Coordinates of C-alpha atoms in Angstrom, one line a residue:
M616 CA -0.2 -0.2 0.1
A617 CA 1.3 4.1 -0.8
S618 CA 2.8 5.7 1.8
A619 CA 0.0 6.4 4.4
V620 CA 1.5 10.9 3.6
P621 CA -0.6 11.9 0.2
V622 CA 2.0 13.2 -2.6
V623 CA 0.5 16.5 -4.8
A624 CA 1.0 15.0 -8.6
V625 CA 0.8 18.7 -11.0
R626 CA 0.5 18.8 -14.8
G627 CA 1.5 21.8 -16.7
S628 CA 3.7 23.4 -18.8
T629 CA 7.3 22.3 -17.8
G630 CA 5.4 18.3 -18.3
I631 CA 4.3 16.4 -14.3
S632 CA 5.8 16.7 -11.1
V633 CA 5.3 14.5 -7.9
N634 CA 5.8 16.6 -4.1
Q635 CA 5.1 15.4 -1.0
G636 CA 1.6 16.4 1.0
P637 CA 1.7 18.1 4.8
P638 CA 3.5 19.1 6.3
S639 CA 6.6 18.9 4.2
Y640 CA 5.3 19.6 0.7
E641 CA 8.9 18.8 -1.3
L642 CA 9.8 16.9 -4.3
V643 CA 9.3 13.7 -4.3
S644 CA 13.4 12.7 -5.6
A645 CA 12.2 8.8 -6.7
F646 CA 9.3 9.9 -9.1
K647 CA 11.2 10.3 -12.1
R648 CA 9.9 13.6 -13.8
D649 CA 8.9 13.8 -17.2
D650 CA 9.8 17.2 -18.3
S651 CA 8.1 16.5 -21.7
K652 CA 5.1 19.3 -22.4
N653 CA 2.8 16.9 -24.4
C654 CA 1.3 15.9 -21.0
R655 CA -2.7 15.9 -22.0
C656 CA -3.4 13.6 -19.3
M657 CA -2.5 12.3 -15.5
L658 CA -4.6 10.4 -12.8
F659 CA -3.9 7.9 -9.5
S660 CA -6.4 4.6 -10.0
P661 CA -9.6 4.5 -6.8
H662 CA -7.0 3.8 -4.3
G663 CA -3.9 5.3 -5.2
E664 CA -1.8 1.9 -5.7
Y665 CA -0.8 3.1 -9.3
F666 CA 0.2 6.6 -11.1
A667 CA -0.2 6.6 -14.8
W668 CA 0.1 10.1 -17.9
A669 CA -0.1 10.6 -21.1
N670 CA 3.2 12.2 -22.8
G671 CA 2.2 12.8 -26.0
I672 CA 4.2 9.2 -27.2
N673 CA 3.8 6.3 -24.5
I674 CA 1.1 5.7 -21.2
N675 CA 3.2 5.6 -18.2
I676 CA 2.5 3.5 -15.0
V677 CA 4.1 3.8 -12.0
A678 CA 3.6 1.8 -8.9
T679 CA 3.6 5.0 -5.9
K680 CA 4.7 2.9 -3.3
T681 CA 8.8 2.9 -4.9
W682 CA 7.6 5.3 -7.9
T683 CA 8.8 2.0 -9.6
P684 CA 7.9 2.2 -13.7
L685 CA 5.9 -1.4 -14.3
A686 CA 4.4 -0.4 -18.0
S687 CA 5.3 2.2 -20.7
I688 CA 2.9 1.4 -23.8
P689 CA 3.8 3.0 -27.1
S690 CA -0.3 5.5 -28.1
P691 CA 1.1 9.5 -28.9
K692 CA -2.8 10.5 -30.0
T693 CA -4.3 9.1 -26.0
Y694 CA -6.4 12.3 -24.8
C695 CA -7.4 10.5 -21.4
I696 CA -7.7 8.3 -18.8
Q697 CA -9.1 6.2 -16.5
F698 CA -8.7 3.4 -13.9
S699 CA -11.7 0.9 -12.9
P700 CA -13.2 1.0 -8.8
R701 CA -10.1 -1.5 -7.7
G702 CA -7.4 0.2 -10.0
T703 CA -6.9 -3.9 -11.4
Y704 CA -7.1 -1.9 -15.2
L705 CA -6.6 1.1 -17.0
M706 CA -8.5 2.2 -20.0
T707 CA -7.8 4.6 -22.2
W708 CA -9.4 7.1 -25.3
Q709 CA -8.2 8.9 -28.3
P710 CA -9.9 10.8 -31.5
F711 CA -11.5 8.2 -34.2
I712 CA -9.5 8.7 -37.3
V713 CA -10.7 6.8 -41.4
S714 CA -8.0 6.9 -43.5
N715 CA -7.7 6.3 -47.6
A716 CA -6.0 3.5 -46.0
N717 CA -8.6 3.2 -43.7
P718 CA -11.7 4.1 -44.4
Q719 CA -13.5 2.5 -41.9
G720 CA -11.4 3.0 -39.2
G721 CA -9.9 1.1 -36.2
P722 CA -10.7 0.3 -32.6
N723 CA -9.9 3.9 -30.6
M724 CA -10.7 2.5 -27.0
F725 CA -8.6 0.3 -25.0
I726 CA -7.8 -1.6 -21.9
Y727 CA -4.5 -2.5 -20.8
K728 CA -4.0 -4.7 -17.0
S729 CA -2.8 -1.6 -14.8
D730 CA 0.5 -3.9 -13.7
T731 CA 1.6 -4.4 -16.9
G732 CA 0.2 -2.9 -19.2
D733 CA -0.7 -6.0 -21.2
L734 CA -3.6 -5.0 -23.5
V735 CA -7.1 -6.9 -22.7
A736 CA -9.5 -5.6 -25.5
S737 CA -10.0 -2.7 -27.4
F738 CA -13.2 -0.8 -29.5
V739 CA -14.5 2.2 -31.1
H740 CA -15.8 4.6 -28.8
K741 CA -16.2 7.7 -31.2
K742 CA -17.9 10.9 -28.9
Q743 CA -15.4 11.5 -26.3
T744 CA -17.9 12.7 -24.1
D745 CA -19.1 9.8 -21.7
W746 CA -16.1 7.1 -23.4
E747 CA -15.6 5.8 -19.7
P748 CA -16.8 1.6 -20.2
Q749 CA -18.1 1.7 -16.5
W750 CA -17.8 -1.0 -14.3
S751 CA -19.3 -2.0 -10.6
A752 CA -17.5 -1.2 -7.9
D753 CA -16.5 -5.8 -7.4
E754 CA -15.4 -5.0 -11.6
S755 CA -17.4 -8.4 -12.1
L756 CA -19.6 -6.4 -14.5
C757 CA -18.7 -3.6 -17.2
L758 CA -20.1 -2.3 -19.3
H759 CA -20.7 0.6 -22.5
T760 CA -23.4 1.8 -25.0
V761 CA -22.4 0.8 -28.5
N762 CA -25.9 3.1 -30.7
H763 CA -27.8 3.7 -28.1
E764 CA -27.6 0.1 -26.9
V765 CA -26.0 -0.7 -23.1
V766 CA -23.8 -3.6 -24.3
C767 CA -23.0 -5.7 -21.0
Y768 CA -19.3 -7.5 -20.5
A769 CA -18.3 -9.8 -18.0
A770 CA -15.4 -9.2 -16.7
T771 CA -12.8 -12.6 -17.3
Q772 CA -15.0 -12.6 -21.4
L773 CA -14.5 -8.7 -21.8
D774 CA -14.7 -9.9 -26.1
K775 CA -17.8 -11.5 -26.0
P776 CA -21.1 -9.6 -24.0
A777 CA -23.5 -11.1 -21.1
H778 CA -26.4 -8.6 -22.1
R779 CA -27.5 -5.8 -24.1
L780 CA -30.5 -4.1 -23.1
T781 CA -31.8 -3.2 -26.5
G782 CA -34.1 -1.8 -28.2
Q783 CA -34.9 1.7 -26.5
K784 CA -32.4 3.7 -28.0
V785 CA -30.2 4.7 -24.7
V786 CA -28.5 8.0 -25.1
S787 CA -26.7 7.5 -21.0
V788 CA -27.0 5.6 -18.7
S789 CA -25.8 4.7 -15.2
L790 CA -24.5 1.8 -13.3
S791 CA -25.5 1.9 -9.8
S792 CA -22.3 2.0 -6.9
G793 CA -22.1 -0.6 -4.1
N794 CA -23.1 -4.8 -3.5
P795 CA -25.3 -6.3 -5.3
P796 CA -28.0 -6.9 -7.1
F797 CA -26.6 -3.6 -9.7
H798 CA -29.2 -1.4 -11.2
L799 CA -29.1 -0.4 -14.9
L800 CA -30.5 3.8 -14.6
C801 CA -30.5 5.2 -18.8
Y802 CA -32.0 7.7 -19.6
V803 CA -34.2 7.5 -22.9
P804 CA -34.9 11.4 -25.2
G805 CA -38.2 11.8 -26.0
K806 CA -39.2 12.9 -29.8
P807 CA -41.0 16.7 -30.4
G808 CA -44.0 16.2 -28.4
Q809 CA -43.3 13.4 -26.7
P810 CA -41.2 13.3 -23.7
S811 CA -38.6 11.6 -21.7
F812 CA -38.7 9.3 -19.4
I813 CA -36.0 7.5 -17.4
K814 CA -36.3 3.8 -16.9
L815 CA -34.6 2.1 -13.3
Y816 CA -33.4 -2.2 -14.7
Q817 CA -32.3 -4.3 -12.0
Y818 CA -29.2 -6.7 -14.3
P819 CA -29.4 -8.5 -16.0
K820 CA -34.3 -8.4 -16.0
F821 CA -34.2 -5.9 -19.0
D822 CA -37.5 -6.5 -19.4
T823 CA -39.4 -4.3 -16.8
P824 CA -38.4 -1.5 -15.2
V825 CA -38.3 -1.1 -11.6
A826 CA -38.4 2.6 -12.0
S827 CA -40.0 5.1 -14.8
K828 CA -39.6 8.0 -14.5
T829 CA -41.0 10.7 -16.9
F830 CA -40.3 14.6 -18.7
F831 CA -42.1 16.7 -20.7
Q832 CA -38.6 19.4 -20.8
S833 CA -35.0 17.7 -21.0
D834 CA -32.6 17.4 -23.0
K835 CA -30.0 16.3 -21.2
V836 CA -30.1 15.1 -17.8
E837 CA -27.1 14.5 -15.1
M838 CA -27.1 11.8 -11.6
W839 CA -26.2 10.7 -9.6
W840 CA -25.9 7.8 -7.0
N841 CA -25.3 7.0 -3.2
K842 CA -23.0 5.4 -2.6
K843 CA -24.7 2.0 -1.1
G844 CA -26.2 2.6 -4.5
T845 CA -29.6 2.3 -3.0
G846 CA -30.9 5.3 -4.6
A847 CA -29.8 7.8 -7.4
L848 CA -31.0 11.5 -7.9
V849 CA -32.1 12.9 -11.3
M850 CA -31.8 16.1 -12.5
A851 CA -33.0 16.7 -16.2
S852 CA -32.2 20.1 -17.9
M853 CA -33.3 22.3 -20.6
E854 CA -31.0 24.2 -23.0
V855 CA -33.1 26.9 -23.8
D856 CA -36.4 28.2 -20.7
K857 CA -39.0 28.7 -22.9
T858 CA -40.8 31.2 -20.7
G859 CA -37.8 33.3 -20.6
S860 CA -38.2 33.3 -16.6
S861 CA -34.1 32.0 -16.2
Y862 CA -30.9 32.5 -18.3
Y863 CA -30.0 29.2 -17.3
G864 CA -32.8 27.1 -18.5
K865 CA -34.5 24.9 -17.1
Q866 CA -33.9 22.3 -14.2
S867 CA -36.4 19.7 -12.0
L868 CA -34.3 17.2 -9.3
H869 CA -35.9 14.1 -8.8
F870 CA -35.1 11.1 -7.1
V871 CA -35.4 7.3 -7.6
S872 CA -35.2 4.9 -5.4
V873 CA -34.0 1.1 -6.2
K874 CA -37.1 -0.1 -4.5
G875 CA -38.9 1.7 -7.3
D876 CA -40.2 4.4 -5.8
T877 CA -39.6 7.5 -7.0
A878 CA -40.0 11.6 -5.6
M879 CA -39.6 14.9 -7.0
V880 CA -37.1 17.3 -4.9
L881 CA -39.2 20.5 -3.8
L882 CA -37.1 24.2 -4.4
G883 CA -37.7 26.1 -1.8
K884 CA -36.3 28.9 -4.1
E885 CA -37.0 29.8 -7.4
G886 CA -33.8 29.5 -10.3
P887 CA -31.2 27.2 -11.2
I888 CA -29.1 24.0 -9.8
Y889 CA -26.2 25.1 -9.3
A890 CA -24.8 22.7 -7.7
V891 CA -25.7 18.7 -6.8
S892 CA -23.5 16.1 -4.0
W893 CA -24.5 13.6 -1.8
S894 CA -22.7 13.0 1.0
P895 CA -19.9 9.7 1.1
L896 CA -21.9 9.1 4.1
G897 CA -25.2 8.5 1.5
T898 CA -27.9 9.3 4.0
E899 CA -28.4 12.9 2.9
F900 CA -27.3 15.0 0.0
C901 CA -26.3 18.4 -0.2
V902 CA -28.9 21.0 -3.9
V903 CA -28.2 24.5 -4.0
Y904 CA -30.2 26.6 -6.3
G905 CA -31.9 29.7 -7.3
F906 CA -31.3 32.8 -7.7
M907 CA -28.3 35.3 -6.0
P908 CA -27.9 34.7 -4.0
A909 CA -28.6 31.2 -4.4
K910 CA -29.9 28.7 -1.3
A911 CA -28.8 25.9 -0.2
T912 CA -30.0 22.9 1.5
L913 CA -29.5 19.6 2.7
Y914 CA -31.9 16.8 2.1
N915 CA -32.7 13.2 4.0
L916 CA -33.5 10.0 2.0
K917 CA -37.1 11.2 2.0
C918 CA -36.5 14.2 -0.2
E919 CA -37.0 16.2 2.6
A920 CA -34.6 19.4 3.3
V921 CA -33.4 19.0 6.9
F922 CA -31.2 22.2 7.8
N923 CA -31.1 25.7 4.9
L924 CA -27.2 26.6 5.2
G925 CA -28.4 29.6 4.1
S926 CA -27.7 32.3 1.0
G927 CA -24.5 33.5 -0.6
S928 CA -22.1 34.0 -3.7
R929 CA -21.8 30.2 -4.1
N930 CA -22.0 27.2 -6.4
S931 CA -20.3 23.6 -6.0
I932 CA -20.5 21.9 -3.3
Y933 CA -17.7 19.6 -2.0
Y934 CA -17.9 16.6 0.6
N935 CA -14.2 16.1 2.6
P936 CA -14.8 12.0 1.9
H937 CA -15.9 11.2 5.3
G938 CA -18.9 12.9 5.3
N939 CA -18.2 15.0 8.5
I940 CA -16.9 18.8 6.6
L941 CA -18.9 19.9 4.0
L942 CA -17.4 23.0 1.4
L943 CA -19.6 25.4 -0.6
G944 CA -17.6 27.2 -3.4
G945 CA -18.6 29.7 -5.6
F946 CA -15.7 29.8 -8.4
G947 CA -16.8 30.9 -12.0
N948 CA -18.0 34.3 -12.6
L949 CA -18.1 34.8 -9.0
S950 CA -16.3 36.2 -5.8
G951 CA -14.4 32.2 -5.2
Q952 CA -15.4 32.7 -1.3
I953 CA -15.2 29.2 0.6
E954 CA -17.9 28.5 3.8
V955 CA -16.8 25.8 5.6
W956 CA -19.6 23.1 7.4
D957 CA -19.8 20.7 9.9
T958 CA -22.4 18.6 9.1
T959 CA -23.1 17.3 12.1
S960 CA -23.6 19.2 14.5
R961 CA -24.7 21.8 11.2
K962 CA -22.1 24.4 12.4
L963 CA -20.2 27.1 10.1
I964 CA -16.8 26.4 10.7
S965 CA -14.5 28.7 8.9
K966 CA -15.1 31.2 6.0
L967 CA -11.7 31.7 3.2
E968 CA -11.3 33.5 0.0
S969 CA -9.9 31.7 -2.8
P970 CA -9.9 34.1 -6.1
D971 CA -10.1 32.6 -9.4
T972 CA -10.4 29.1 -8.4
T973 CA -10.3 27.0 -11.4
L974 CA -10.3 24.2 -9.0
L975 CA -10.7 22.2 -5.6
H976 CA -9.6 19.1 -4.5
W977 CA -10.3 17.3 -1.2
S978 CA -6.9 15.3 0.0
P979 CA -7.9 11.9 1.4
D980 CA -6.8 12.7 5.4
G981 CA -10.4 14.8 5.4
E982 CA -8.6 17.1 6.8
H983 CA -6.7 19.1 3.5
F984 CA -8.6 20.3 0.9
M985 CA -6.6 22.4 -2.5
T986 CA -7.3 25.2 -4.2
A987 CA -5.6 26.0 -8.0
T988 CA -6.2 28.4 -10.8
T989 CA -5.1 26.6 -13.6
A990 CA -5.0 27.1 -17.6
P991 CA -6.3 27.4 -20.5
R992 CA -9.2 28.2 -18.5
L993 CA -7.5 31.0 -17.1
R994 CA -3.8 32.0 -18.2
M995 CA -2.8 34.7 -15.0
G996 CA -1.9 34.0 -11.7
N997 CA -1.7 30.3 -11.7
G998 CA -0.9 28.2 -9.1
F999 CA -2.3 25.9 -6.2
K1000 CA -2.6 26.3 -2.5
I1001 CA -3.4 24.1 0.6
W1002 CA -5.4 24.6 3.0
H1003 CA -6.6 23.0 6.5
Y1004 CA -10.9 23.4 7.0
S1005 CA -10.2 26.3 9.9
G1006 CA -9.6 28.2 6.8
A1007 CA -5.3 28.9 7.3
L1008 CA -3.8 28.2 4.6
L1009 CA -0.6 25.9 5.1
Y1010 CA 1.1 26.3 1.8
E1011 CA 1.6 28.3 -1.4
R1012 CA 2.7 28.0 -4.5
P1013 CA 2.8 30.3 -8.2
W1014 CA 3.1 30.0 -10.6
N1015 CA 6.1 32.3 -12.4
K1016 CA 4.1 34.0 -15.9
Q1017 CA 5.7 32.3 -18.6
E1018 CA 5.1 29.2 -18.0
E1019 CA 0.8 27.5 -17.4
L1020 CA -0.7 25.1 -14.5
W1021 CA -3.2 22.4 -16.2
E1022 CA -3.9 20.3 -12.9
V1023 CA -3.0 19.2 -9.6
L1024 CA -4.3 16.0 -7.8
W1025 CA -3.9 14.3 -4.6
Q1026 CA -2.5 10.2 -4.7
N1027 CA -6.4 8.6 -3.8
F1028 CA -6.5 6.2 -0.4
P1029 CA -9.0 3.3 0.5
T1030 CA -10.8 3.8 2.6
G1031 CA -10.1 3.1 6.4
V1032 CA -7.1 4.2 5.9
F1033 CA -7.8 7.9 7.8
R1034 CA -9.7 8.1 10.8
T1035 CA -12.4 10.3 10.7
P1036 CA -11.1 14.0 11.6
A1037 CA -12.0 15.2 15.1
I1038 CA -13.6 19.1 13.9
T1039 CA -12.6 21.6 16.3
S1040 CA -12.8 25.5 15.5
K1041 CA -9.1 25.7 17.7
P1042 CA -7.8 27.9 14.2
V1043 CA -4.6 26.0 12.1
E1044 CA -1.3 28.8 12.9
G1045 CA -1.3 29.5 8.9
I1046 CA 1.0 31.7 6.1
Q1047 CA -0.2 34.8 4.8
P1048 CA -0.6 35.2 1.5
S1049 CA 1.3 36.2 -1.5
Q1050 CA -0.7 38.4 -3.2
P1051 CA -2.2 41.8 -1.1
T1052 CA -5.9 40.7 -0.5
A1053 CA -8.8 43.7 -2.4
S1054 CA -10.7 45.8 0.0
K1055 CA -13.5 43.8 1.8
Q1056 CA -15.6 47.5 2.0
A1057 CA -17.9 47.8 -0.2
Y1058 CA -18.2 51.0 -2.5
R1059 CA -20.1 53.6 -1.8
P1060 CA -20.8 56.9 -4.0
P1061 CA -20.0 60.4 -3.4
S1062 CA -22.9 61.2 -2.5
A1063 CA -23.3 58.9 -0.1
R1064 CA -19.7 58.7 1.3
G1065 CA -19.6 60.3 5.2
K1066 CA -23.6 59.5 6.3
E1067 CA -25.7 56.9 8.4
I1068 CA -25.5 53.9 5.9
N1069 CA -29.7 53.2 6.8
F1070 CA -29.3 49.0 4.3
K1071 CA -27.2 46.6 4.5
L1072 CA -25.0 45.2 1.5
H1073 CA -26.7 41.3 2.1
D1074 CA -30.6 42.3 2.8
D1075 CA -31.9 38.8 0.3
E1076 CA -29.6 36.4 2.6
D1077 CA -31.1 33.9 4.3
V1078 CA -29.7 32.9 7.8
P1079 CA -29.5 29.0 8.3
T1080 CA -31.7 27.2 9.8
L1081 CA -33.4 23.5 10.6
V1082 CA -36.0 23.3 8.4
S1083 CA -39.1 21.5 10.1
E1084 CA -40.0 18.1 8.2
T1085 CA -43.1 18.9 8.1
A1086 CA -42.6 22.7 6.8
S1087 CA -43.7 22.9 3.6
N1088 CA -41.6 24.6 0.9
P1089 CA -42.9 28.0 -1.4
S1090 CA -41.8 26.4 -4.5
K1091 CA -43.8 26.3 -8.0
A1092 CA -44.8 23.2 -7.4
A1093 CA -46.4 23.1 -4.1
L1094 CA -48.2 26.6 -5.1
K1095 CA -49.4 25.5 -7.9
L1096 CA -51.2 22.4 -5.4
K1097 CA -52.5 25.6 -3.5
K1098 CA -53.6 27.1 -6.6
K1099 CA -55.9 23.6 -7.0
R1100 CA -57.1 24.3 -3.7
E1101 CA -58.5 27.1 -3.6
A1102 CA -59.5 27.0 -7.1
K1103 CA -62.3 23.2 -5.7
K1104 CA -63.1 25.9 -3.0
A1105 CA -63.9 28.4 -4.9
A1106 CA -66.1 25.7 -6.7
R1107 CA -67.5 24.7 -3.6
Q1108 CA -68.8 28.5 -2.8
Q1109 CA -69.4 29.0 -6.1
A1110 CA -72.2 25.9 -6.4
A1111 CA -73.0 27.4 -2.4
E1112 CA -74.2 30.8 -3.8
L1113 CA -76.1 28.6 -6.7
G1114 CA -78.2 27.0 -3.7
E1115 CA -79.0 30.3 -2.4
V1116 CA -76.3 30.0 0.1
T1117 CA -74.2 32.3 2.3
N1118 CA -71.6 31.9 5.1
N1119 CA -71.9 35.6 5.8
S1120 CA -69.1 36.0 9.6
N1121 CA -70.0 39.9 9.7
G1122 CA -73.4 40.2 10.7
V1123 CA -73.7 41.7 7.2
P1124 CA -77.5 40.3 6.2
P1125 CA -77.0 38.3 3.0
I1126 CA -77.5 39.8 -0.3
H1127 CA -81.0 38.8 -2.5
K1128 CA -80.9 36.7 -5.9
P1129 CA -82.7 37.5 -8.1
S1130 CA -84.9 33.6 -8.0
I1131 CA -84.4 33.7 -11.5
L1132 CA -81.4 32.0 -10.9
S1133 CA -82.8 29.3 -9.8
E1134 CA -85.8 28.6 -11.9
E1135 CA -84.9 25.6 -14.1
V1136 CA -85.2 26.6 -18.3
H1137 CA -87.0 23.6 -21.1
T1138 CA -85.6 23.9 -24.5
D1139 CA -84.0 21.9 -27.1
D1140 CA -82.3 25.2 -29.1
P1141 CA -79.0 25.3 -28.0
E1142 CA -78.5 28.8 -28.9
K1143 CA -80.9 29.9 -26.0
L1144 CA -79.1 27.8 -23.9
K1145 CA -76.5 28.9 -24.2
K1146 CA -77.2 32.5 -24.0
I1147 CA -79.1 31.8 -20.9
K1148 CA -75.8 30.3 -19.0
K1149 CA -74.2 33.5 -19.7
L1150 CA -76.6 35.5 -17.9
K1151 CA -76.7 34.0 -15.5
S1152 CA -73.6 34.0 -14.7
K1153 CA -72.8 37.4 -15.0
L1154 CA -76.1 38.2 -12.3
L1155 CA -74.0 35.7 -10.6
E1156 CA -70.8 37.8 -10.4
I1157 CA -72.9 40.7 -9.5
S1158 CA -75.0 39.4 -6.8
R1159 CA -70.7 38.2 -5.6
L1160 CA -70.4 42.3 -6.4
K1161 CA -73.3 42.8 -3.9
E1162 CA -72.1 40.8 -1.2
Q1163 CA -68.3 42.6 -1.0
K1164 CA -69.9 45.6 -1.4
A1165 CA -71.8 45.3 1.7
N1166 CA -68.9 43.2 3.2
G1167 CA -67.6 47.2 2.9
K1168 CA -64.8 46.3 0.1
A1169 CA -64.5 49.0 -2.4
L1170 CA -65.3 48.3 -6.1
E1171 CA -63.4 50.0 -9.0
I1172 CA -65.5 50.9 -11.6
N1173 CA -66.1 48.6 -14.1
Q1174 CA -67.7 46.3 -11.5
V1175 CA -70.0 49.6 -10.7
E1176 CA -70.6 49.4 -13.9
K1177 CA -72.0 46.4 -13.6
L1178 CA -74.1 46.6 -10.4
K1179 CA -76.0 49.5 -13.1
K1180 CA -76.8 46.6 -15.7
E1181 CA -78.7 44.2 -13.4
D1182 CA -82.0 45.3 -13.7
Q1183 CA -81.4 45.5 -17.6
L1184 CA -80.1 41.9 -18.0
I1185 CA -82.4 40.3 -15.6
K1186 CA -85.3 41.9 -18.4
E1187 CA -83.4 39.9 -20.8
L1188 CA -83.4 36.6 -18.8
Q1189 CA -87.0 36.9 -18.0
E1190 CA -87.7 36.7 -21.9
L1191 CA -85.6 34.1 -23.0
C1192 CA -87.2 31.9 -20.3
L1193 CA -90.5 32.6 -21.0

């Protein structure tokens, strides 16, 4: 097993190097630095025993215990690499190419043994999106999509499919984590005028889905399984909101259980969904949503809101590997504010700022995290920093203007190597950042300077609160149900009025309604019946206005004009009823 001190791999325009993590940060001399300027990708295996990278010539694999080279596979066109869950296999992808000599093209996705570099299988996968084959946690099952079909392989026979899910035109699929039985969550987009749907199957029973969910407004979906593989969150998205209410399109969040249950996650604020993340403990999940300042809420497995983390400038969620610390960040077009929360006591631990952050990773020890500014997203101010969860900056490594930083990775470790950190509010001693901190004072125009401030800058921000599990969420769905209840109530009230029943709690005498409203009319003329129905509706409206006036409500000008027409309408109705 690898060292109990996590190392940090750094990839940039000057090649790939490896440094020790806290507290030494020294260069790992046993790793032979790769000085190639074409290192396109690098990756640690899930348990950290292997480190692999592609440098435009070879795919190199080393053992992290001694940093001894294990394999060097000639592959100048490799752009992406991925390990299987236990690190047994290394998968690679390169662009699909056709030529005059080979008009049909050839395999561009390969699977190798990690410890030897031996080729195990090869496939054709033309698109770079979703190219990675998906593996079960025990590596007994491997699957990937080919021409809208899900092809399933046993790990011992990657050259021959064991099962296929056909006839569904599956665009994307997600294999459950955890132990068997395994489940497949499949997304099938709808045709114009027809809904898209999600179907959950238990492998290999593809005849009947365990659960199904339809969406009328979705261009794509994202799917996240919890650690135990008992449930998944599905976010359906539309690139363009046809109502024009949101620049970010439209999203909805749903929950699907392997027991066949489905539910919609009701959000407490209108606006886009920025981030969704399961806790590593698998008992709750966090959602950041709503127009800025965005709201963050924790939900239980019943999709009930249990804690409101307040609102602020945030669009990202990062749980530490132990699940006892939650980090909320506001990156991209936001200022880089970071909040660190204790998920057990529901308390804020620290606040800090890391402007221009393009990536953030937790250390496997659960106490430290790293922020970095990388190219090509940002070519100025490249570098990375290592922080303690208490907010202390422990290490900073800036890049010079002639070099670019592309990626920084922590080494992975198996579960159980590091103990769950005991959270303390006592600050850890750190260092001062090399770059000066921007002023936090809000801008005030010259006309307002020197005067008393009578407003708050963040009046629209919520404060963290414990949410009652029986409390309703003022979301669009909840408001829609409320409108339906009010419509039914109004219908019952109208029926009571037709029966000459008036509920009046103010002691005001009931308004007399013309007796002709309750008389039945027998006629075979449909046009005549239509006119009678229209006149009765107008007279009922006048009766309600008269009652409102008697209760002291001031009527509008157009409503007063309606009252003046009552006698004329009664006369017309009497003539039709003769």
